[in-house]
Amino acid sequence: MLQINPKKFKHIQNKTIPSPLRPKFRNKAETNIYFLSKRKMLGEKKASQVKNLKLISIVLIIVFGGYLLSN
């Protein structure tokens, strides 16, 4: 017959059973680092686009002003 040795069993420290079907709702401060980094990259991309747009508009204004002054 099969004998069970109670000394071989390990004590379970964390007795709570995680439920993967229940979604976790967290505060914005506790969000995942992946989404925080993704938001940062989107913000940096938007800032670089605004910077490029300003640079292009300044160059166009200078070229247009130079054209008007040359005539």
Short mmCIF file of N, CA and C in Angstrom, two decimals:
data_model
loop_
_atom_site.label_atom_id
_atom_site.label_comp_id
_atom_site.label_asym_id
_atom_site.label_seq_id
_atom_site.Cartn_x
_atom_site.Cartn_y
_atom_site.Cartn_z
N MET A 1 0.83 -1.18 0.00
CA MET A 1 0.00 0.00 0.00
C MET A 1 0.87 1.24 0.00
N LEU A 2 0.33 2.32 -0.50
CA LEU A 2 1.07 3.58 -0.59
C LEU A 2 1.07 4.27 0.77
N GLN A 3 2.24 4.57 1.24
CA GLN A 3 2.37 5.24 2.54
C GLN A 3 2.68 6.72 2.31
N ILE A 4 2.03 7.61 3.02
CA ILE A 4 2.26 9.04 2.91
C ILE A 4 3.13 9.47 4.08
N ASN A 5 4.27 10.10 3.73
CA ASN A 5 5.18 10.58 4.75
C ASN A 5 4.89 12.06 4.99
N PRO A 6 4.38 12.45 6.16
CA PRO A 6 4.05 13.87 6.39
C PRO A 6 5.27 14.77 6.50
N LYS A 7 6.45 14.22 6.67
CA LYS A 7 7.66 15.04 6.77
C LYS A 7 8.09 15.59 5.40
N LYS A 8 7.63 14.96 4.33
CA LYS A 8 8.02 15.40 2.98
C LYS A 8 7.18 16.57 2.48
N PHE A 9 6.06 16.83 3.10
CA PHE A 9 5.22 17.94 2.67
C PHE A 9 5.79 19.26 3.17
N LYS A 10 5.73 20.26 2.31
CA LYS A 10 6.20 21.59 2.69
C LYS A 10 5.02 22.42 3.16
N HIS A 11 5.28 23.28 4.11
CA HIS A 11 4.26 24.17 4.64
C HIS A 11 3.99 25.29 3.63
N ILE A 12 2.74 25.54 3.34
CA ILE A 12 2.35 26.60 2.41
C ILE A 12 2.30 27.91 3.18
N GLN A 13 3.15 28.86 2.76
CA GLN A 13 3.21 30.14 3.48
C GLN A 13 2.11 31.09 3.03
N ASN A 14 1.95 31.23 1.73
CA ASN A 14 0.93 32.13 1.19
C ASN A 14 -0.30 31.29 0.85
N LYS A 15 -1.35 31.38 1.64
CA LYS A 15 -2.51 30.52 1.45
C LYS A 15 -3.57 31.14 0.56
N THR A 16 -3.35 32.36 0.09
CA THR A 16 -4.34 32.97 -0.80
C THR A 16 -4.17 32.40 -2.19
N ILE A 17 -5.26 32.12 -2.82
CA ILE A 17 -5.24 31.54 -4.17
C ILE A 17 -5.48 32.67 -5.16
N PRO A 18 -4.55 32.91 -6.06
CA PRO A 18 -4.77 33.99 -7.04
C PRO A 18 -5.84 33.59 -8.04
N SER A 19 -6.65 34.53 -8.41
CA SER A 19 -7.70 34.29 -9.39
C SER A 19 -7.33 35.03 -10.67
N PRO A 20 -6.89 34.31 -11.70
CA PRO A 20 -6.47 34.98 -12.93
C PRO A 20 -7.63 35.54 -13.75
N LEU A 21 -8.86 35.12 -13.45
CA LEU A 21 -10.01 35.59 -14.23
C LEU A 21 -10.49 36.96 -13.77
N ARG A 22 -10.14 37.35 -12.56
CA ARG A 22 -10.60 38.63 -12.04
C ARG A 22 -9.62 39.72 -12.45
N PRO A 23 -10.06 40.76 -13.15
CA PRO A 23 -9.13 41.83 -13.53
C PRO A 23 -8.72 42.66 -12.33
N LYS A 24 -7.52 43.18 -12.40
CA LYS A 24 -7.02 44.03 -11.31
C LYS A 24 -7.20 45.48 -11.69
N PHE A 25 -7.81 46.23 -10.80
CA PHE A 25 -7.99 47.66 -11.01
C PHE A 25 -7.04 48.37 -10.07
N ARG A 26 -6.16 49.16 -10.63
CA ARG A 26 -5.14 49.83 -9.84
C ARG A 26 -5.21 51.33 -10.04
N ASN A 27 -4.56 52.03 -9.14
CA ASN A 27 -4.43 53.48 -9.30
C ASN A 27 -3.44 53.78 -10.42
N LYS A 28 -3.44 54.99 -10.89
CA LYS A 28 -2.48 55.36 -11.95
C LYS A 28 -1.05 55.30 -11.45
N ALA A 29 -0.85 55.51 -10.16
CA ALA A 29 0.50 55.46 -9.60
C ALA A 29 1.02 54.03 -9.54
N GLU A 30 0.14 53.04 -9.59
CA GLU A 30 0.55 51.65 -9.47
C GLU A 30 0.50 50.91 -10.81
N THR A 31 0.50 51.62 -11.90
CA THR A 31 0.39 50.96 -13.20
C THR A 31 1.69 50.26 -13.56
N ASN A 32 1.59 49.41 -14.54
CA ASN A 32 2.72 48.60 -14.98
C ASN A 32 3.81 49.48 -15.60
N ILE A 33 5.06 49.11 -15.38
CA ILE A 33 6.20 49.90 -15.88
C ILE A 33 6.24 49.91 -17.41
N TYR A 34 5.71 48.85 -18.05
CA TYR A 34 5.68 48.81 -19.52
C TYR A 34 4.83 49.95 -20.06
N PHE A 35 3.65 50.14 -19.46
CA PHE A 35 2.77 51.19 -19.95
C PHE A 35 3.32 52.56 -19.62
N LEU A 36 4.01 52.70 -18.50
CA LEU A 36 4.63 53.98 -18.16
C LEU A 36 5.71 54.33 -19.16
N SER A 37 6.54 53.34 -19.53
CA SER A 37 7.60 53.61 -20.49
C SER A 37 7.02 53.87 -21.88
N LYS A 38 5.93 53.19 -22.20
CA LYS A 38 5.30 53.40 -23.50
C LYS A 38 4.73 54.82 -23.57
N ARG A 39 4.11 55.27 -22.47
CA ARG A 39 3.57 56.63 -22.43
C ARG A 39 4.70 57.65 -22.55
N LYS A 40 5.85 57.36 -21.92
CA LYS A 40 6.99 58.27 -21.99
C LYS A 40 7.50 58.35 -23.43
N MET A 41 7.58 57.21 -24.11
CA MET A 41 8.07 57.21 -25.49
C MET A 41 7.11 57.98 -26.40
N LEU A 42 5.81 57.83 -26.18
CA LEU A 42 4.84 58.57 -26.99
C LEU A 42 4.97 60.06 -26.73
N GLY A 43 5.22 60.45 -25.48
CA GLY A 43 5.40 61.86 -25.16
C GLY A 43 6.65 62.43 -25.79
N GLU A 44 7.73 61.64 -25.78
CA GLU A 44 8.97 62.09 -26.40
C GLU A 44 8.80 62.22 -27.91
N LYS A 45 8.06 61.30 -28.52
CA LYS A 45 7.84 61.36 -29.96
C LYS A 45 7.03 62.60 -30.32
N LYS A 46 6.02 62.90 -29.52
CA LYS A 46 5.19 64.08 -29.78
C LYS A 46 6.01 65.35 -29.61
N ALA A 47 6.87 65.39 -28.59
CA ALA A 47 7.71 66.56 -28.36
C ALA A 47 8.69 66.76 -29.51
N SER A 48 9.24 65.67 -30.03
CA SER A 48 10.18 65.81 -31.15
C SER A 48 9.45 66.27 -32.41
N GLN A 49 8.20 65.84 -32.61
CA GLN A 49 7.43 66.29 -33.77
C GLN A 49 7.13 67.79 -33.67
N VAL A 50 6.80 68.26 -32.48
CA VAL A 50 6.53 69.69 -32.29
C VAL A 50 7.80 70.49 -32.54
N LYS A 51 8.94 69.97 -32.06
CA LYS A 51 10.22 70.65 -32.27
C LYS A 51 10.56 70.74 -33.76
N ASN A 52 10.35 69.64 -34.49
CA ASN A 52 10.62 69.64 -35.93
C ASN A 52 9.68 70.59 -36.67
N LEU A 53 8.42 70.65 -36.25
CA LEU A 53 7.46 71.54 -36.89
C LEU A 53 7.85 73.01 -36.68
N LYS A 54 8.30 73.33 -35.48
CA LYS A 54 8.75 74.71 -35.21
C LYS A 54 9.97 75.06 -36.07
N LEU A 55 10.92 74.13 -36.16
CA LEU A 55 12.12 74.38 -36.96
C LEU A 55 11.78 74.59 -38.43
N ILE A 56 10.91 73.77 -38.97
CA ILE A 56 10.52 73.90 -40.38
C ILE A 56 9.77 75.21 -40.62
N SER A 57 8.90 75.58 -39.68
CA SER A 57 8.15 76.83 -39.87
C SER A 57 9.08 78.04 -39.80
N ILE A 58 10.07 78.03 -38.91
CA ILE A 58 11.03 79.14 -38.83
C ILE A 58 11.84 79.26 -40.11
N VAL A 59 12.28 78.12 -40.65
CA VAL A 59 13.05 78.13 -41.91
C VAL A 59 12.19 78.66 -43.05
N LEU A 60 10.93 78.26 -43.12
CA LEU A 60 10.05 78.74 -44.18
C LEU A 60 9.79 80.24 -44.06
N ILE A 61 9.64 80.73 -42.84
CA ILE A 61 9.42 82.18 -42.63
C ILE A 61 10.65 82.97 -43.07
N ILE A 62 11.84 82.46 -42.75
CA ILE A 62 13.08 83.15 -43.15
C ILE A 62 13.22 83.15 -44.67
N VAL A 63 12.95 82.02 -45.31
CA VAL A 63 13.06 81.94 -46.79
C VAL A 63 12.02 82.87 -47.43
N PHE A 64 10.81 82.86 -46.93
CA PHE A 64 9.76 83.74 -47.49
C PHE A 64 10.09 85.21 -47.27
N GLY A 65 10.63 85.54 -46.07
CA GLY A 65 11.04 86.92 -45.80
C GLY A 65 12.19 87.35 -46.70
N GLY A 66 13.14 86.46 -46.93
CA GLY A 66 14.25 86.77 -47.83
C GLY A 66 13.78 86.97 -49.26
N TYR A 67 12.79 86.19 -49.68
CA TYR A 67 12.23 86.35 -51.03
C TYR A 67 11.54 87.71 -51.17
N LEU A 68 10.78 88.10 -50.13
CA LEU A 68 10.08 89.39 -50.18
C LEU A 68 11.06 90.57 -50.17
N LEU A 69 12.14 90.44 -49.37
CA LEU A 69 13.12 91.53 -49.32
C LEU A 69 13.95 91.63 -50.58
N SER A 70 14.13 90.53 -51.31
CA SER A 70 14.93 90.58 -52.52
C SER A 70 14.19 91.22 -53.69
N ASN A 71 12.87 91.23 -53.63
CA ASN A 71 12.08 91.83 -54.72
C ASN A 71 11.86 93.28 -54.53
#
